[in-house]
XYZ file of C-alpha atoms in Angstrom:
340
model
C -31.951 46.393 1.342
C -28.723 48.389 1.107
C -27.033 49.032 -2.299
C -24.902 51.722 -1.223
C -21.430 49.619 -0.284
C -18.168 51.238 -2.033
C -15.735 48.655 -3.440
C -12.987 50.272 -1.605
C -14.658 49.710 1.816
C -14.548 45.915 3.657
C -17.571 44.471 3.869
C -18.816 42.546 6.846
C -20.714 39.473 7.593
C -23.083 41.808 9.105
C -23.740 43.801 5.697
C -24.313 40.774 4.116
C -26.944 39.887 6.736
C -28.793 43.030 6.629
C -28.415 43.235 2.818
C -30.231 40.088 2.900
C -32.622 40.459 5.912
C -31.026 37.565 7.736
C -29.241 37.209 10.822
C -25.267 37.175 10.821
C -25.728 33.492 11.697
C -27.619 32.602 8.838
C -25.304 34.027 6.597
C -22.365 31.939 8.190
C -24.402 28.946 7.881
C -24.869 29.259 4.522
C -20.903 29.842 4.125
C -19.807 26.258 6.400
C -22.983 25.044 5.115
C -23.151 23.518 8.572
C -27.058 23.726 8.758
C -29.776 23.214 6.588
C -31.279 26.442 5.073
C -34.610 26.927 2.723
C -33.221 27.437 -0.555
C -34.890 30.106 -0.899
C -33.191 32.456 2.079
C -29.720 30.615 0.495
C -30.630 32.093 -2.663
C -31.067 36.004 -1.431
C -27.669 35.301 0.844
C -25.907 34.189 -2.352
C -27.492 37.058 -4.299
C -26.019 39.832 -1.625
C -22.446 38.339 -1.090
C -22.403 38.761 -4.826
C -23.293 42.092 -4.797
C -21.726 43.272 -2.351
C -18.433 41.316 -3.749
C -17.964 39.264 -0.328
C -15.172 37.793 0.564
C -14.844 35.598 4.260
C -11.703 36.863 6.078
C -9.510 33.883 5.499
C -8.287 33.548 9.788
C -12.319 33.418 10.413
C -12.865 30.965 7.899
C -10.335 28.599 8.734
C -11.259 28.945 12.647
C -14.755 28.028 11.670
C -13.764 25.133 9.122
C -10.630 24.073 10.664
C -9.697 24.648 6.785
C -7.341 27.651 5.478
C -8.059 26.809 1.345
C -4.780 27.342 0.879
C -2.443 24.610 -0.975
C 0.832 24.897 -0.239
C 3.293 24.021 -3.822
C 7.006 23.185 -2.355
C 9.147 24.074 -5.525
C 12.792 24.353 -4.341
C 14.233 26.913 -6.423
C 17.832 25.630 -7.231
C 20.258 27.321 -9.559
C 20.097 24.764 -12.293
C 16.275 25.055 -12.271
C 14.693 26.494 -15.600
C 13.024 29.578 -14.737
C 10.591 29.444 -17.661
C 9.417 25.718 -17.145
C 8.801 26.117 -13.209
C 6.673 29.382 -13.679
C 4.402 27.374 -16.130
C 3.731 25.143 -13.440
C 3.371 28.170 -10.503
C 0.941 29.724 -13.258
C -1.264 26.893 -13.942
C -1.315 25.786 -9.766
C -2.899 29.444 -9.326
C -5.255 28.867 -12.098
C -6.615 25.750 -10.961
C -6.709 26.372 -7.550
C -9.032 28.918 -8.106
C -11.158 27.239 -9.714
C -11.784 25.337 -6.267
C -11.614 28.561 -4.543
C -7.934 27.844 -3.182
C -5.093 29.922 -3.051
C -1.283 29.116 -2.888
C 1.463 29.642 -0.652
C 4.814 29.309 -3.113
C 7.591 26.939 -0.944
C 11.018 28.157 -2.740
C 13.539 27.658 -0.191
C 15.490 24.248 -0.268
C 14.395 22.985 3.406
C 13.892 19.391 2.785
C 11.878 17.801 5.480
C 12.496 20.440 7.695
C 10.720 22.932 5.370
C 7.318 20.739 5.269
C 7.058 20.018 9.240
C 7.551 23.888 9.883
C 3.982 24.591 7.326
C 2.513 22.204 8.162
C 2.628 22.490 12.301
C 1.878 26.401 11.605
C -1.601 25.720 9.985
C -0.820 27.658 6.745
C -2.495 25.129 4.108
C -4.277 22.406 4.315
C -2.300 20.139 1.890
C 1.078 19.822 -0.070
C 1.729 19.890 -3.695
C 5.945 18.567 -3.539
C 7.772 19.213 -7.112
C 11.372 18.322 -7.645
C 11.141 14.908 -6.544
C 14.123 12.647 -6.296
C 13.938 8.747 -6.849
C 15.129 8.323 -3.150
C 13.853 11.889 -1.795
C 14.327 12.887 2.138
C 11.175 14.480 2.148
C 8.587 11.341 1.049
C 8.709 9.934 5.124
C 7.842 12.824 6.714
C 5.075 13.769 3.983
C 3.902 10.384 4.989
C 3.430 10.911 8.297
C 1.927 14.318 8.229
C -1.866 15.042 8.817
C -1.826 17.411 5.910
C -2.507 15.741 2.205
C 0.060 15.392 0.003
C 0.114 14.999 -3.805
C 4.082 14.459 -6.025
C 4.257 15.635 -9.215
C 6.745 13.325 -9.925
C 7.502 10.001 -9.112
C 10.006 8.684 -6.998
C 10.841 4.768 -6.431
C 9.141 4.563 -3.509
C 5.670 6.730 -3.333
C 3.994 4.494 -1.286
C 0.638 5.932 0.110
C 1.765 9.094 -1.606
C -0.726 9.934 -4.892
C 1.491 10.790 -7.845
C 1.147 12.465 -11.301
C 3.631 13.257 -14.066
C 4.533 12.694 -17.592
C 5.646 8.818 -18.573
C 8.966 10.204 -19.224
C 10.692 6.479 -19.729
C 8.077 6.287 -22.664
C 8.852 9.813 -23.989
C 12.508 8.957 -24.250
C 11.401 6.307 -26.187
C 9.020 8.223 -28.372
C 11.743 10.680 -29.044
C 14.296 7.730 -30.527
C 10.671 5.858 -32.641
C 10.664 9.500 -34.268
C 14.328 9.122 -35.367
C 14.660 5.778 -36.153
C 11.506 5.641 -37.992
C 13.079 8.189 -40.310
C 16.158 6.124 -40.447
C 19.030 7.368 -37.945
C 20.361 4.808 -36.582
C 23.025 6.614 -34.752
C 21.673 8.749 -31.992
C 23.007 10.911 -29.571
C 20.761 12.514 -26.646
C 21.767 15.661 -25.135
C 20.407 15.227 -21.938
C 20.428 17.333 -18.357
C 22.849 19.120 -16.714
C 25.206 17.084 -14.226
C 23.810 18.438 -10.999
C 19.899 17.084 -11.914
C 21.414 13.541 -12.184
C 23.826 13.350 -9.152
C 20.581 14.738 -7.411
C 18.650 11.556 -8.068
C 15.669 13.714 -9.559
C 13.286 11.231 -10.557
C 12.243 12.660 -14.281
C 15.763 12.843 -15.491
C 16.619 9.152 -14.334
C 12.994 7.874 -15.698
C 14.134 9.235 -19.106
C 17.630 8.857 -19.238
C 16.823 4.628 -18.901
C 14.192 4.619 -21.633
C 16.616 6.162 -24.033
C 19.226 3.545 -23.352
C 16.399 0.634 -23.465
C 14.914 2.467 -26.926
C 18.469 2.570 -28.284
C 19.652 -0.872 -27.972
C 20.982 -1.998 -31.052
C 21.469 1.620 -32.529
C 24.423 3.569 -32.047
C 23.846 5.927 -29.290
C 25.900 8.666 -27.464
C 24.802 10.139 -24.057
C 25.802 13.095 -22.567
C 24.859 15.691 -19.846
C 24.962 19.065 -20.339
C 25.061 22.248 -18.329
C 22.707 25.195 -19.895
C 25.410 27.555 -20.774
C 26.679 27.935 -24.471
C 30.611 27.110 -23.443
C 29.027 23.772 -21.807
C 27.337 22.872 -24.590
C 29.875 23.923 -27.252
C 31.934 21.011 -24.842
C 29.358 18.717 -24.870
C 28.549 18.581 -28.435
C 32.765 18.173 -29.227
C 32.572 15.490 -26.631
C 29.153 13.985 -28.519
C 30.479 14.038 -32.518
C 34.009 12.988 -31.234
C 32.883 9.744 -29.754
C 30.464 9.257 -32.623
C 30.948 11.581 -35.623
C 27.868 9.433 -37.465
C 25.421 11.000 -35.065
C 22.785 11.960 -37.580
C 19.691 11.975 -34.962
C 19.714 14.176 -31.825
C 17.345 13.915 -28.864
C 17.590 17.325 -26.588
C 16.121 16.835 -22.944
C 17.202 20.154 -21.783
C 14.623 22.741 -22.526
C 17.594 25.608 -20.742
C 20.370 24.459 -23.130
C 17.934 23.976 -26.284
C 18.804 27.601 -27.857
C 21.888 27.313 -27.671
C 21.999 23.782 -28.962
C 20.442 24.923 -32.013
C 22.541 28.060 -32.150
C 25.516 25.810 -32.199
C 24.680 23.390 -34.598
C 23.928 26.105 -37.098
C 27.684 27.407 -36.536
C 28.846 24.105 -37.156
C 27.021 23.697 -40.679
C 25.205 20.951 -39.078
C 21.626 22.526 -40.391
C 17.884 21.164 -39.824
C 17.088 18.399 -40.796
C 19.117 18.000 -44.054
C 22.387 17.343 -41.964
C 21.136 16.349 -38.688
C 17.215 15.620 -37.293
C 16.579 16.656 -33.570
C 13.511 16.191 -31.266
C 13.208 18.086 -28.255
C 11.388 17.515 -25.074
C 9.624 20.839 -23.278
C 7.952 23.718 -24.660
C 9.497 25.330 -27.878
C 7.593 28.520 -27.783
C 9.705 29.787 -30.384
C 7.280 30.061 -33.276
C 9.888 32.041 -35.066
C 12.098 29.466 -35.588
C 13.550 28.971 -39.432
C 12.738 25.528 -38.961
C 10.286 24.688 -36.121
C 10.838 21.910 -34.014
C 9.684 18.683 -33.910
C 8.695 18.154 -29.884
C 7.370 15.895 -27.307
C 5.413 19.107 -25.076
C 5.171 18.539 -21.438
C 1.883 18.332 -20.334
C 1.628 20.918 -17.479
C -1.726 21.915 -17.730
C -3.259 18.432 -17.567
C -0.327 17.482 -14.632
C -1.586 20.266 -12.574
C -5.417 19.751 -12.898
C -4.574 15.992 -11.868
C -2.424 16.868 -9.093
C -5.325 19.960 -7.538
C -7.879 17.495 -8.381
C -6.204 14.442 -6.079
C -5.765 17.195 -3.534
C -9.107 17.934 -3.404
C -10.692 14.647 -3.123
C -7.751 13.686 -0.122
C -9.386 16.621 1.715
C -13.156 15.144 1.026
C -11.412 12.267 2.559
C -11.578 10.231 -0.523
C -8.189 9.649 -1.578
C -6.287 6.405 -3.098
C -3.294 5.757 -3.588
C -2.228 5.957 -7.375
C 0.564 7.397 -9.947
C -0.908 8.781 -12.758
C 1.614 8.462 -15.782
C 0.119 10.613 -18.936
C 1.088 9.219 -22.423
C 3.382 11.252 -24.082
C 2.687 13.244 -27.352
C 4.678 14.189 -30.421
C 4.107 17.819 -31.947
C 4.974 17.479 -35.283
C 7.882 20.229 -36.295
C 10.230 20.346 -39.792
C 13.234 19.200 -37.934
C 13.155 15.245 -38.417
C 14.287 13.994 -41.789
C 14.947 10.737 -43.918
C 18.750 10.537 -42.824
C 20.722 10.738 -46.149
């Protein structure tokens, strides 16, 4: 046996087969798995690709498997996308396609269908992870009649075939206003996304934007959307008290524009939660906060593993067609009151 292999140098099917005393064949059987081999010659195989820290050149393998193990994650990156929340969902897709030896080819550029037929007629990865998704979006035809797998996280109004995952956000909306109203506030206002998400049809801020108004019938509620800079929302909050200056509950779906919502409130003398109770929807990672917030988190982690995991079993060829809605959660903060 050889021991001798430097890290630095790239190591062959060949060293693994002599490091083994095997033939190059057996080795790549034990790889594709494409023959039956005693378990005990797959056992010193396994041993020497781990010692010699193996790795299959990724054009071989996916000659020999017809597979590249590569998913592909189409994530349009649009200005009045929030930098922070997206790269929680790039950082958990790496993460958990590693864990079924995958890697992932990032799809930024806003190419619509277009985008999808060029990857997927190239080979690059054997399925599609689509995020953004609108209620009526371009792209869910052609994903249908691709050979690749495709998994939405997100919903649109017509998925069909299409396996979907996200959070329930019509039910979120409406756990944000129980919060509030449970503690009293019966005027409401919801500071929702900017302009550009809604005229855009995505599906998450429509989903939550119609449980709000279902969960506030027969309160008094105030809508408005909000760009992420602090001028915008200095205008939307005027626009918000002036049509209803009881607004003693505020719901913020807008994780961009949250600081500055908060920073503005404050400079109004509108403080947490003696004058006004808020409940935010996202990730408030600012443990520093005088007064932490009360939150419903978005589930990322869990969204992800769902999504990889319904890739995985499409490309076992055991897929169904199913949206996976996950229940909402409030984080309990200090910033929900008894209104006054």
């Amino acid at each position: 046996m050889r021991f001798d292999c430097r890290e630095d140098q790239m190591v062959s099917i060949s060293d693994v087969a002599e490091d083994a005393g095997v033939s190059a064949s057996t080795v790549s059987y034990v790889l594709s798995g494409k023959r039956s081999i005693s378990a005990d010659t797959q056992r010193r195989v396994e041993a020497s690709i781990r010692r010699l820290n193996y790795h299959p050149h990724a054009g071989a393998r996916a000659l020999a498997s017809s597979r590249t193990n590569v998913l592909a994650l189409v994530m349009p990156l649009r200005t009045d996308i929030h930098m922070p929340a997206m790269m929680r969902f790039v950082t958990s897709v790496v993460t958990t396609a590693r864990r079924h030896d995958y890697d992932v080819l990032l799809l930024t550029s806003d190419e619509g269908p277009a985008g999808l037929r060029r990857v997927a007629n190239s080979a690059m990865a054997d399925a599609f992870l689509v995020m953004e998704v609108q209620s009526d979006d371009p792209r869910i035809p052609v994903l249908r009649e691709l050979s690749r797998p495709s998994v939405l996280i997100g919903v649109p109004d017509d998925p069909g075939e299409l396996p979907c995952v996200d959070l329930d956000f019509a039910a979120a909306a409406k756990r944000c206003v129980a919060e509030l109203a449970d503690a009293g506030h019966t005027d409401i206002g919801l500071i929702g996304s900017p302009p550009v998400v809604y005229e855009r049809g995505t599906s998450f801020a429509g989903r939550f934007l119609r449980g709000f108004q279902e969960a506030t019938r027969g309160l008094n509620a105030v809508m408005r959307s909000c760009a992420p800079d602090y001028e915008a929302v200095g205008r939307c909050l005027d626009e918000l008290f002036a049509e209803n200056p009881e607004v003693t509950g505020l719901v913020v779906h807008n994780e961009a524009a949250l600081g500055s919502v908060l920073a503005e409130l404050r400079n109004r003398g509108r403080h947490m939660p003696d004058e006004i109770s808020l409940v935010a929807v996202g990730q408030d990672t600012a443990a520093h906060r005088e007064v932490p917030l009360t939150t419903v988190p978005l589930p990322t982690e869990d969204m992800v593993r769902i999504a990889v995991e319904l890739a995985m079993r499409a490309l076992q060829g055991s897929s169904t067609p199913e949206t996976r809605l996950l229940t909402p959660q409030i984080s309990p903060g200090k910033s929900v009151a008894p209104r006054r």
